[in-house]
Amino acid sequence: MPTPQDPASTVFFRLSIDGLDLGLFNSCEGLASEVQVEQREEGGNNGFVWQLPSRVTHSNIRLTRPLTPDTGKAAAWISSIATGIARPTGQIAALRADGSVVAQWGLVEVLPVRWQGPNLDPANPAVATETLEIAHHGFTDAQGA
């Protein structure tokens, strides 16, 4: 009988934009959405207050990694915004050390909003990292992204 794989052993994330692989990242923050709720009181009904959903908001996603040859792919994608805005679909896959997929998220209308390169200071040696921040309009079926 095969042993189930530990779902908590994710160590990196793969980002793809319209099928273009932008590489692997060590951390991923901001995979979240929130439903805003409006409260409505009904006259004569004092037992409860209606909780009505209104908007769904999605936070920006920040992906961080050490500098790699894939850094150029992220820079090229950000630079492409200067020639016109395209809102492609994206996919983030959480991967185990052996490369197998733990979970994946499809993203609708992805837009790069910030890239931060490394701090290069010889007095403070550390791993040179980059952070890519992306905005999106919601989640979709990750298989179709």
CSV table of C-alpha atoms in Angstrom, one decimal, residues 23-104:
chain,number,residue,atom,x,y,z
A,23,GLY,CA,10.5,29.9,-12.8
A,24,LEU,CA,10.5,28.7,-9.2
A,25,PHE,CA,10.1,30.9,-6.1
A,26,ASN,CA,10.9,30.0,-2.5
A,27,SER,CA,8.0,31.9,-0.9
A,28,CYS,CA,4.5,33.0,-1.9
A,29,GLU,CA,2.4,35.4,0.2
A,30,GLY,CA,-1.0,36.9,-0.4
A,31,LEU,CA,-3.1,34.0,-1.9
A,32,ALA,CA,-6.3,35.4,-0.4
A,33,SER,CA,-9.7,36.6,-1.2
A,34,GLU,CA,-12.4,38.3,1.0
A,35,VAL,CA,-16.1,38.7,0.6
A,36,GLN,CA,-17.3,42.0,1.8
A,37,VAL,CA,-20.6,41.8,3.7
A,38,GLU,CA,-23.3,44.4,4.0
A,39,GLN,CA,-25.6,44.3,7.0
A,40,ARG,CA,-29.3,45.1,6.5
A,41,GLU,CA,-31.8,45.4,9.3
A,42,GLU,CA,-35.4,44.3,8.6
A,43,GLY,CA,-38.1,46.3,10.2
A,44,GLY,CA,-40.1,44.2,12.7
A,45,ASN,CA,-37.6,41.4,12.6
A,46,ASN,CA,-35.4,41.9,15.7
A,47,GLY,CA,-34.1,38.3,15.8
A,48,PHE,CA,-31.2,38.8,13.4
A,49,VAL,CA,-29.5,41.2,10.9
A,50,TRP,CA,-29.3,40.1,7.2
A,51,GLN,CA,-25.7,39.5,6.1
A,52,LEU,CA,-25.6,40.1,2.3
A,53,PRO,CA,-22.5,39.5,0.2
A,54,SER,CA,-21.4,42.4,-1.9
A,55,ARG,CA,-17.9,42.4,-3.4
A,56,VAL,CA,-15.1,39.9,-3.5
A,57,THR,CA,-11.6,41.4,-3.2
A,58,HIS,CA,-8.3,39.7,-3.9
A,59,SER,CA,-5.0,40.7,-2.3
A,60,ASN,CA,-1.8,41.1,-4.3
A,61,ILE,CA,0.5,38.1,-4.4
A,62,ARG,CA,4.2,38.4,-3.6
A,63,LEU,CA,6.7,35.8,-4.8
A,64,THR,CA,10.3,35.8,-3.6
A,65,ARG,CA,13.3,33.8,-4.7
A,66,PRO,CA,17.1,34.1,-4.9
A,67,LEU,CA,18.4,35.5,-8.2
A,68,THR,CA,18.4,32.9,-10.9
A,69,PRO,CA,18.6,32.8,-14.7
A,70,ASP,CA,14.8,33.1,-14.6
A,71,THR,CA,15.1,36.6,-13.2
A,72,GLY,CA,15.3,37.8,-16.8
A,73,LYS,CA,11.9,36.3,-17.6
A,74,ALA,CA,10.3,38.2,-14.8
A,75,ALA,CA,12.0,41.4,-15.9
A,76,ALA,CA,10.9,40.9,-19.6
A,77,TRP,CA,7.3,40.4,-18.5
A,78,ILE,CA,7.3,43.6,-16.4
A,79,SER,CA,8.9,45.5,-19.3
A,80,SER,CA,6.2,44.3,-21.7
A,81,ILE,CA,3.7,46.5,-19.8
A,82,ALA,CA,5.3,49.6,-21.4
A,83,THR,CA,4.1,48.5,-24.8
A,84,GLY,CA,0.5,47.8,-23.8
A,85,ILE,CA,-1.4,46.1,-21.0
A,86,ALA,CA,-2.4,42.5,-21.6
A,87,ARG,CA,-4.2,40.7,-18.8
A,88,PRO,CA,-3.2,37.1,-19.2
A,89,THR,CA,-4.2,34.2,-17.0
A,90,GLY,CA,-1.6,32.8,-14.6
A,91,GLN,CA,-1.0,29.7,-12.5
A,92,ILE,CA,0.8,29.2,-9.2
A,93,ALA,CA,1.7,25.6,-8.3
A,94,ALA,CA,2.9,24.6,-4.9
A,95,LEU,CA,5.5,21.8,-5.4
A,96,ARG,CA,7.2,19.3,-3.1
A,97,ALA,CA,11.0,18.7,-3.2
A,98,ASP,CA,10.5,15.9,-5.7
A,99,GLY,CA,8.6,18.3,-8.1
A,100,SER,CA,5.2,16.8,-7.5
A,101,VAL,CA,2.2,19.2,-7.2
A,102,VAL,CA,0.6,19.7,-3.8
A,103,ALA,CA,-1.9,22.4,-4.9
A,104,GLN,CA,-2.3,24.9,-7.7
